[in-house]
Each structure stands twice: as structure tokens, then as C-alpha cells.
Amino acid sequence: MTPAIDLHTHSTASDGTLTPAELVRAAADAGLDVVAITDHDTTAGWDTALAALPPGLTLVRGAELSCRWHGVDPAVPLHLLAYLFDPGHPELADELARVRAARQVRGERIVRLLQADGIDISWTEIITAAGGGTVGRPHIAAALVRANLVASTTEAFEPDWLGERYRLPKEDIDVFRAVALVRAAGGVPVFAHPRATRRGRIVPDELIVELAGAGLAGLEADHEDHTPTEAAHVRALAAELGLLVTGSSDFHGTHKTVRLGAHTTAGEAYERLVAQARGVTPVASG
Ligand code: AMP
Ligand code: ZN
Ligand code: FE
Ligand code: FE
């Protein structure tokens, strides 16, 4: 039987709604053989996910790094999945801490903008609900839903709300620096949803060619934000550049509708990924 491998999920350590322990249990219940925990800009969920690992499930420890490409003006934000890196690597850990701190400042500024327009939501309440997890727009979206100002997270991300009008840039990591740091920390960098046009601007293929030369290991092709045509394009580009291809759910609990295992990664690509890792290893339970 081919294993079910989902390499991109979020917990309450960032903007997911299941705790890391609940996440690994849900992954086992969903029939997954391998799951990666990839919270935004943090490794805070790793230990509790490991401690709760159910029998038969393998945990891949990772993170999704907030990056930016400065090759055009304004710079383009993008996400880099980083797998099996050493979480104690000082420069990488410093960058993650810096981005998390900047997310707090930015989140509060977004809330102040909303409040200035008479929208009654509370930053303290949002921070409390985030429970120490990396703060992101989904936490603000949840507050808008709780206040009955929008009907759903999806609506909260429309242009009149967090998608554009109340969207502020983050302080991200330069993407070339991020790829270099992930490799330096023994990790494996994979470009997350590179053609997700529905989320905003995307980068040109030329950048991906450059990143492949700079140490990028793979591209995430199968993702709910890619149309079949976009996924096929990513797969063809990966083949051309000798990069591995991943697929994943990008599960966020009830902050999104996608289910665990909605998209998966082939065993062969997973093996190639693990073979490149020098930071930490996948952990199998039972
Ligand atoms: P942030 O990192 O604060 O800029 O927020 C971006 C996060 O919001 C992404 O990682 C997704 O989890 C989520 N997100 C982005 N667009 C949407 C959308 N249209 N609907 C629901 N969630 C979204
Ligand atoms: Zn997210
Ligand atoms: Fe992402
Ligand atoms: Fe994600």
C-alpha cells in the first residue's frame, strides 16, 4: 500500500485550531502514515506533538517561514517550508523570533486600523485566543467572525477586510537568506504553494530557477490553492530543475475547510527529502 504522507499542517502553535497533540491524533484518525507539523515561524509545537505521537504515525518536524523576494518593488511575500532542521541553530532561531515579534506589532496595527473605522474588536482578546501561538491574520479573522462582522474566515480575507483594505506587510526573511539558513541548520527547504495566484502576487519561474541553484530542494505542487493547471506547471518546473515535488493539505483546523490528507506526497519524494536532512530525524511511534 502506498503510504499517506501530508507534509504541511498547522496547530495552535500558529494559526491552526488543534493543539499539536490533537493534530497528531487527528492525523492518525485521518489514516495518515506521515504528518509534518509546519507552524508559521515557530518550532514551539514540536515537543508536544512528539510526546502525543500515536502508534503507527511518523512525525516530520518543520516550520513554514514567512519570506520575501526583493527582486521587484514592492517585494513579494512567499512561504518556505523547512523540514527537519536543527531548531537550536542560532541565526535561524533568531530570525524566527524576530519575525514572530514583528507579527505581534503588525497584528496590533491591523486591529488599530479596524478600530479607527469603528470596528469593535479587541487586541487583548485576539492575543488571548491565540494562546501564545504565532499571531496571524486568521486570528484577527476569527475575532471578526466572533463579532458577527463577517460570516466566515473566507469572507474576512476578502479585499474589503484583511485581504487588502486592512492588510499590512510583515517583516519577513529574505528568501535567499532563508534557504541558506535552513540548509545551514541541516534542514530541507521546499517552496510552499508557489503558484497560488488566488492569494495575491506570485514570483516568476526565473526566481525558482535561481533558488534551485541556491539550495532549494523542492516545490509544493498539490495544494488547495493551486488549480490543476497550476499544479501541473509546478510539477513540470520541478522536473526540469531536478527538484522534488510535494503535496499537502495545509490543514488549519476550523480556520480553513481543507481536511488532513486532502493532498499528499509520493513516498519517493518523501524519501528524497529525508535523505537530505541533517538537523533532526523523522520520529516514528510504536
Ligand atoms: P499572515 O501570515 O498573518 O499574513 O496570514 C496568512 C495566513 O492566512 C495564511 O497562512 C493562511 O493560513 C491564511 N489565509 C490566507 N488567505 C486566506 C483565505 N483566503 N482564507 C482563509 N485563510 C487564508
Ligand atoms: Zn496559516
Ligand atoms: Fe502558506
Ligand atoms: Fe501553511
mmCIF file of C-alpha atoms in Angstrom, residues 131-259:
data_model
loop_
_atom_site.group_PDB
_atom_site.id
_atom_site.type_symbol
_atom_site.label_atom_id
_atom_site.label_comp_id
_atom_site.label_asym_id
_atom_site.label_seq_id
_atom_site.Cartn_x
_atom_site.Cartn_y
_atom_site.Cartn_z
ATOM 1 C CA GLY A 131 -2.743 31.386 23.320
ATOM 2 C CA GLY A 132 0.907 32.158 22.684
ATOM 3 C CA GLY A 133 0.862 30.840 19.104
ATOM 4 C CA THR A 134 2.437 32.840 16.250
ATOM 5 C CA VAL A 135 -0.134 35.544 15.538
ATOM 6 C CA GLY A 136 -1.518 35.899 12.020
ATOM 7 C CA ARG A 137 -4.444 37.324 10.134
ATOM 8 C CA PRO A 138 -6.523 34.150 10.778
ATOM 9 C CA HIS A 139 -6.637 35.145 14.475
ATOM 10 C CA ILE A 140 -7.993 38.569 13.536
ATOM 11 C CA ALA A 141 -10.393 36.893 11.076
ATOM 12 C CA ALA A 142 -11.699 34.718 13.924
ATOM 13 C CA ALA A 143 -12.366 37.844 16.009
ATOM 14 C CA LEU A 144 -14.313 39.367 13.105
ATOM 15 C CA VAL A 145 -16.359 36.152 12.877
ATOM 16 C CA ARG A 146 -16.985 36.139 16.662
ATOM 17 C CA ALA A 147 -18.186 39.760 16.431
ATOM 18 C CA ASN A 148 -20.595 38.743 13.615
ATOM 19 C CA LEU A 149 -18.948 41.269 11.292
ATOM 20 C CA VAL A 150 -18.272 38.579 8.697
ATOM 21 C CA ALA A 151 -19.830 35.138 8.266
ATOM 22 C CA SER A 152 -16.614 33.164 7.713
ATOM 23 C CA THR A 153 -12.815 33.249 7.651
ATOM 24 C CA THR A 154 -13.037 33.270 3.847
ATOM 25 C CA GLU A 155 -15.134 36.432 3.954
ATOM 26 C CA ALA A 156 -12.687 38.009 6.418
ATOM 27 C CA PHE A 157 -9.944 37.565 3.783
ATOM 28 C CA GLU A 158 -11.900 39.421 1.085
ATOM 29 C CA PRO A 159 -10.425 42.705 -0.238
ATOM 30 C CA ASP A 160 -12.689 44.893 1.943
ATOM 31 C CA TRP A 161 -11.235 43.242 5.011
ATOM 32 C CA LEU A 162 -7.911 41.518 5.741
ATOM 33 C CA GLY A 163 -7.237 40.656 2.099
ATOM 34 C CA GLU A 164 -6.441 44.243 1.112
ATOM 35 C CA ARG A 165 -8.015 47.146 2.962
ATOM 36 C CA TYR A 166 -6.725 46.083 6.379
ATOM 37 C CA ARG A 167 -3.705 44.148 5.185
ATOM 38 C CA LEU A 168 -0.322 45.367 6.357
ATOM 39 C CA PRO A 169 3.011 43.888 5.255
ATOM 40 C CA LYS A 170 5.017 41.707 7.640
ATOM 41 C CA GLU A 171 8.739 41.888 8.274
ATOM 42 C CA ASP A 172 9.777 38.701 6.543
ATOM 43 C CA ILE A 173 13.052 36.880 5.944
ATOM 44 C CA ASP A 174 14.793 37.461 2.631
ATOM 45 C CA VAL A 175 14.099 34.254 0.714
ATOM 46 C CA PHE A 176 17.723 33.625 -0.283
ATOM 47 C CA ARG A 177 18.834 34.089 3.330
ATOM 48 C CA ALA A 178 16.054 31.743 4.451
ATOM 49 C CA VAL A 179 17.117 28.970 2.035
ATOM 50 C CA ALA A 180 20.755 29.356 3.133
ATOM 51 C CA LEU A 181 19.867 29.338 6.843
ATOM 52 C CA VAL A 182 17.605 26.288 6.552
ATOM 53 C CA ARG A 183 20.416 24.386 4.793
ATOM 54 C CA ALA A 184 22.964 25.639 7.346
ATOM 55 C CA ALA A 185 20.682 24.256 10.070
ATOM 56 C CA GLY A 186 20.628 20.871 8.297
ATOM 57 C CA GLY A 187 17.088 21.371 7.031
ATOM 58 C CA VAL A 188 15.371 20.856 3.694
ATOM 59 C CA PRO A 189 13.687 23.916 2.112
ATOM 60 C CA VAL A 190 10.570 23.499 -0.061
ATOM 61 C CA PHE A 191 8.712 26.387 -1.716
ATOM 62 C CA ALA A 192 5.097 26.362 -0.412
ATOM 63 C CA HIS A 193 2.196 26.830 -2.880
ATOM 64 C CA PRO A 194 4.397 28.732 -5.388
ATOM 65 C CA ARG A 195 1.589 29.385 -7.916
ATOM 66 C CA ALA A 196 -1.212 30.312 -5.515
ATOM 67 C CA THR A 197 -2.414 33.287 -7.561
ATOM 68 C CA ARG A 198 -5.628 33.482 -5.580
ATOM 69 C CA ARG A 199 -3.627 34.591 -2.514
ATOM 70 C CA GLY A 200 -2.025 37.531 -4.285
ATOM 71 C CA ARG A 201 1.087 38.125 -6.348
ATOM 72 C CA ILE A 202 3.347 35.190 -7.172
ATOM 73 C CA VAL A 203 7.017 35.044 -8.138
ATOM 74 C CA PRO A 204 8.282 34.343 -11.673
ATOM 75 C CA ASP A 205 9.719 30.944 -12.596
ATOM 76 C CA GLU A 206 13.106 32.637 -13.047
ATOM 77 C CA LEU A 207 13.270 33.168 -9.287
ATOM 78 C CA ILE A 208 12.562 29.486 -8.682
ATOM 79 C CA VAL A 209 15.390 28.615 -11.078
ATOM 80 C CA GLU A 210 17.702 30.877 -9.055
ATOM 81 C CA LEU A 211 16.517 29.422 -5.751
ATOM 82 C CA ALA A 212 17.139 25.900 -7.054
ATOM 83 C CA GLY A 213 20.727 26.968 -7.660
ATOM 84 C CA ALA A 214 20.877 28.405 -4.140
ATOM 85 C CA GLY A 215 19.803 25.234 -2.341
ATOM 86 C CA LEU A 216 16.030 24.935 -2.688
ATOM 87 C CA ALA A 217 15.097 21.233 -2.505
ATOM 88 C CA GLY A 218 11.534 21.106 -3.712
ATOM 89 C CA LEU A 219 8.239 22.630 -4.769
ATOM 90 C CA GLU A 220 4.799 22.063 -3.278
ATOM 91 C CA ALA A 221 2.588 21.272 -6.266
ATOM 92 C CA ASP A 222 -0.580 19.668 -4.939
ATOM 93 C CA HIS A 223 -2.270 22.251 -2.716
ATOM 94 C CA GLU A 224 -5.844 23.505 -2.491
ATOM 95 C CA ASP A 225 -4.810 26.973 -3.644
ATOM 96 C CA HIS A 226 -3.468 25.578 -6.954
ATOM 97 C CA THR A 227 -5.743 24.835 -9.881
ATOM 98 C CA PRO A 228 -4.924 21.548 -11.672
ATOM 99 C CA THR A 229 -3.187 23.636 -14.371
ATOM 100 C CA GLU A 230 -1.086 25.465 -11.778
ATOM 101 C CA ALA A 231 -0.149 22.196 -10.068
ATOM 102 C CA ALA A 232 0.870 20.695 -13.420
ATOM 103 C CA HIS A 233 3.011 23.739 -14.168
ATOM 104 C CA VAL A 234 4.781 23.396 -10.806
ATOM 105 C CA ARG A 235 5.365 19.682 -11.417
ATOM 106 C CA ALA A 236 6.871 20.355 -14.856
ATOM 107 C CA LEU A 237 9.136 23.075 -13.463
ATOM 108 C CA ALA A 238 10.306 20.761 -10.675
ATOM 109 C CA ALA A 239 11.090 18.028 -13.195
ATOM 110 C CA GLU A 240 13.075 20.480 -15.303
ATOM 111 C CA LEU A 241 15.102 21.656 -12.296
ATOM 112 C CA GLY A 242 15.514 18.267 -10.605
ATOM 113 C CA LEU A 243 13.520 19.395 -7.570
ATOM 114 C CA LEU A 244 11.312 17.080 -5.555
ATOM 115 C CA VAL A 245 7.549 17.606 -5.567
ATOM 116 C CA THR A 246 5.303 17.613 -2.518
ATOM 117 C CA GLY A 247 1.564 17.694 -1.928
ATOM 118 C CA SER A 248 -0.183 18.576 1.292
ATOM 119 C CA SER A 249 -3.360 19.774 2.933
ATOM 120 C CA ASP A 250 -2.034 22.936 4.644
ATOM 121 C CA PHE A 251 -4.550 21.945 7.326
ATOM 122 C CA HIS A 252 -5.556 24.754 9.728
ATOM 123 C CA GLY A 253 -8.372 23.102 11.727
ATOM 124 C CA THR A 254 -11.556 25.178 11.587
ATOM 125 C CA HIS A 255 -9.691 28.255 10.296
ATOM 126 C CA LYS A 256 -9.978 26.592 6.890
ATOM 127 C CA THR A 257 -12.212 23.957 5.334
ATOM 128 C CA VAL A 258 -9.487 21.666 3.950
ATOM 129 C CA ARG A 259 -9.146 18.226 5.573
#
